[in-house]
PDB file of C-alpha atoms in Angstrom:
ATOM      1  CA  ASP A   1       3.296 -12.664  12.211  1.00 60.00           C
ATOM      2  CA  THR A   2       5.259 -10.266   9.812  1.00 71.00           C
ATOM      3  CA  ALA A   3       8.511 -11.577  11.337  1.00 80.00           C
ATOM      4  CA  ASN A   4       9.571 -13.689   8.132  1.00 88.00           C
ATOM      5  CA  LEU A   5       7.920 -10.330   5.633  1.00 85.00           C
ATOM      6  CA  GLU A   6      11.073  -9.470   3.979  1.00 88.00           C
ATOM      7  CA  GLN A   7      12.305 -13.193   3.293  1.00 90.00           C
ATOM      8  CA  GLU A   8       8.881 -14.348   2.489  1.00 91.00           C
ATOM      9  CA  VAL A   9       8.105 -11.290  -0.334  1.00 91.00           C
ATOM     10  CA  ARG A  10      11.918 -11.780  -1.776  1.00 91.00           C
ATOM     11  CA  ASP A  11      11.448 -15.472  -1.914  1.00 93.00           C
ATOM     12  CA  MET A  12       8.510 -15.312  -3.740  1.00 94.00           C
ATOM     13  CA  GLY A  13       9.587 -12.286  -6.045  1.00 95.00           C
ATOM     14  CA  ILE A  14       6.537 -10.166  -5.344  1.00 96.00           C
ATOM     15  CA  LYS A  15       6.659  -6.770  -6.914  1.00 97.00           C
ATOM     16  CA  VAL A  16       3.695  -5.059  -6.250  1.00 97.00           C
ATOM     17  CA  ALA A  17       1.895  -4.419  -2.408  1.00 97.00           C
ATOM     18  CA  MET A  18      -1.334  -2.972  -1.272  1.00 96.00           C
ATOM     19  CA  LEU A  19      -0.664  -1.074   1.949  1.00 96.00           C
ATOM     20  CA  SER A  20      -3.319  -0.955   4.359  1.00 94.00           C
ATOM     21  CA  VAL A  21      -1.998  -0.177   8.330  1.00 94.00           C
ATOM     22  CA  PRO A  22      -2.228   2.916  10.277  1.00 95.00           C
ATOM     23  CA  ALA A  23      -0.943   6.117   9.497  1.00 94.00           C
ATOM     24  CA  LYS A  24       1.434   5.835  12.156  1.00 97.00           C
ATOM     25  CA  ASP A  25       2.575   2.637  10.778  1.00 96.00           C
ATOM     26  CA  ALA A  26       2.797   3.051   7.344  1.00 97.00           C
ATOM     27  CA  GLN A  27       6.424   4.325   6.508  1.00 97.00           C
ATOM     28  CA  GLU A  28       8.155   1.708   8.781  1.00 95.00           C
ATOM     29  CA  VAL A  29       6.146  -1.073   6.999  1.00 94.00           C
ATOM     30  CA  THR A  30       7.119   0.779   3.509  1.00 96.00           C
ATOM     31  CA  ASP A  31      10.482   0.796   4.325  1.00 96.00           C
ATOM     32  CA  ARG A  32      10.490  -3.070   4.954  1.00 94.00           C
ATOM     33  CA  ILE A  33       8.601  -4.077   2.011  1.00 94.00           C
ATOM     34  CA  ILE A  34      10.921  -1.807  -0.349  1.00 96.00           C
ATOM     35  CA  LYS A  35      14.000  -3.157   1.605  1.00 94.00           C
ATOM     36  CA  ALA A  36      12.423  -6.872   0.333  1.00 94.00           C
ATOM     37  CA  GLY A  37      12.228  -5.615  -3.165  1.00 95.00           C
ATOM     38  CA  ILE A  38       8.691  -4.115  -3.384  1.00 97.00           C
ATOM     39  CA  GLN A  39       8.644  -1.920  -6.328  1.00 97.00           C
ATOM     40  CA  PHE A  40       4.675  -0.745  -6.710  1.00 98.00           C
ATOM     41  CA  ILE A  41       2.494   0.159  -3.921  1.00 98.00           C
ATOM     42  CA  LEU A  42      -1.073   0.733  -3.796  1.00 97.00           C
ATOM     43  CA  ASN A  43      -1.375   3.068  -0.359  1.00 97.00           C
ATOM     44  CA  TYR A  44      -4.461   2.828   1.202  1.00 94.00           C
ATOM     45  CA  ALA A  45      -2.881   4.411   4.622  1.00 93.00           C
ATOM     46  CA  PRO A  46      -3.913   8.038   4.986  1.00 90.00           C
ATOM     47  CA  THR A  47      -0.485   9.532   4.974  1.00 94.00           C
ATOM     48  CA  SER A  48       2.047  10.299   2.300  1.00 95.00           C
ATOM     49  CA  LEU A  49       5.289   7.828   2.143  1.00 97.00           C
ATOM     50  CA  SER A  50       8.842   8.784   1.442  1.00 98.00           C
ATOM     51  CA  VAL A  51       9.852   6.334  -0.901  1.00 98.00           C
ATOM     52  CA  PRO A  52      13.200   5.712  -3.804  1.00 98.00           C
ATOM     53  CA  GLU A  53      12.694   7.180  -7.209  1.00 97.00           C
ATOM     54  CA  ASN A  54      12.658   3.675  -8.388  1.00 97.00           C
ATOM     55  CA  VAL A  55       9.435   2.752  -6.316  1.00 98.00           C
ATOM     56  CA  HIS A  56       6.025   3.564  -7.600  1.00 98.00           C
ATOM     57  CA  VAL A  57       3.173   4.893  -5.094  1.00 98.00           C
ATOM     58  CA  GLU A  58      -0.419   5.197  -5.856  1.00 96.00           C
ATOM     59  CA  TYR A  59      -2.608   7.024  -3.243  1.00 95.00           C
ATOM     60  CA  ILE A  60      -5.916   5.445  -2.769  1.00 92.00           C
ATOM     61  CA  ASP A  61      -8.394   6.908  -0.608  1.00 85.00           C
ATOM     62  CA  PRO A  62     -11.228   4.650   0.034  1.00 81.00           C
ATOM     63  CA  VAL A  63     -13.651   7.005   1.807  1.00 81.00           C
ATOM     64  CA  LEU A  64     -13.681   8.814  -1.650  1.00 82.00           C
ATOM     65  CA  HIS A  65     -13.976   5.451  -3.619  1.00 78.00           C
ATOM     66  CA  LEU A  66     -17.151   4.383  -0.917  1.00 82.00           C
ATOM     67  CA  GLN A  67     -18.603   7.754  -1.834  1.00 83.00           C
ATOM     68  CA  HIS A  68     -18.588   7.209  -5.241  1.00 81.00           C
ATOM     69  CA  MET A  69     -20.375   3.870  -5.215  1.00 81.00           C
ATOM     70  CA  THR A  70     -22.909   4.713  -2.662  1.00 86.00           C
ATOM     71  CA  PHE A  71     -23.885   7.397  -4.957  1.00 82.00           C
ATOM     72  CA  TYR A  72     -24.997   4.949  -7.467  1.00 79.00           C
ATOM     73  CA  ALA A  73     -27.114   2.967  -4.953  1.00 78.00           C
ATOM     74  CA  GLU A  74     -30.798   2.070  -5.200  1.00 71.00           C
ATOM     75  CA  ASP A  75     -32.879   3.697  -2.162  1.00 60.00           C
TER      76      ASP A  75
END
């Protein structure tokens, strides 16, 4: 249930979020968590986000990281 997302983030003083949602929902969720006080976002969603200058976004491509990990896997 995400009905109380903003209040819970605020109450807990959370500043960092990992965003792992479908691309179509990423901006809406981002807007909500920024409104709640999130300042740093690790974005796994396959899309770019529009954020204020005071919010830092790090884009992560899970497919690239999976390829990197499997390169070292033994047969």
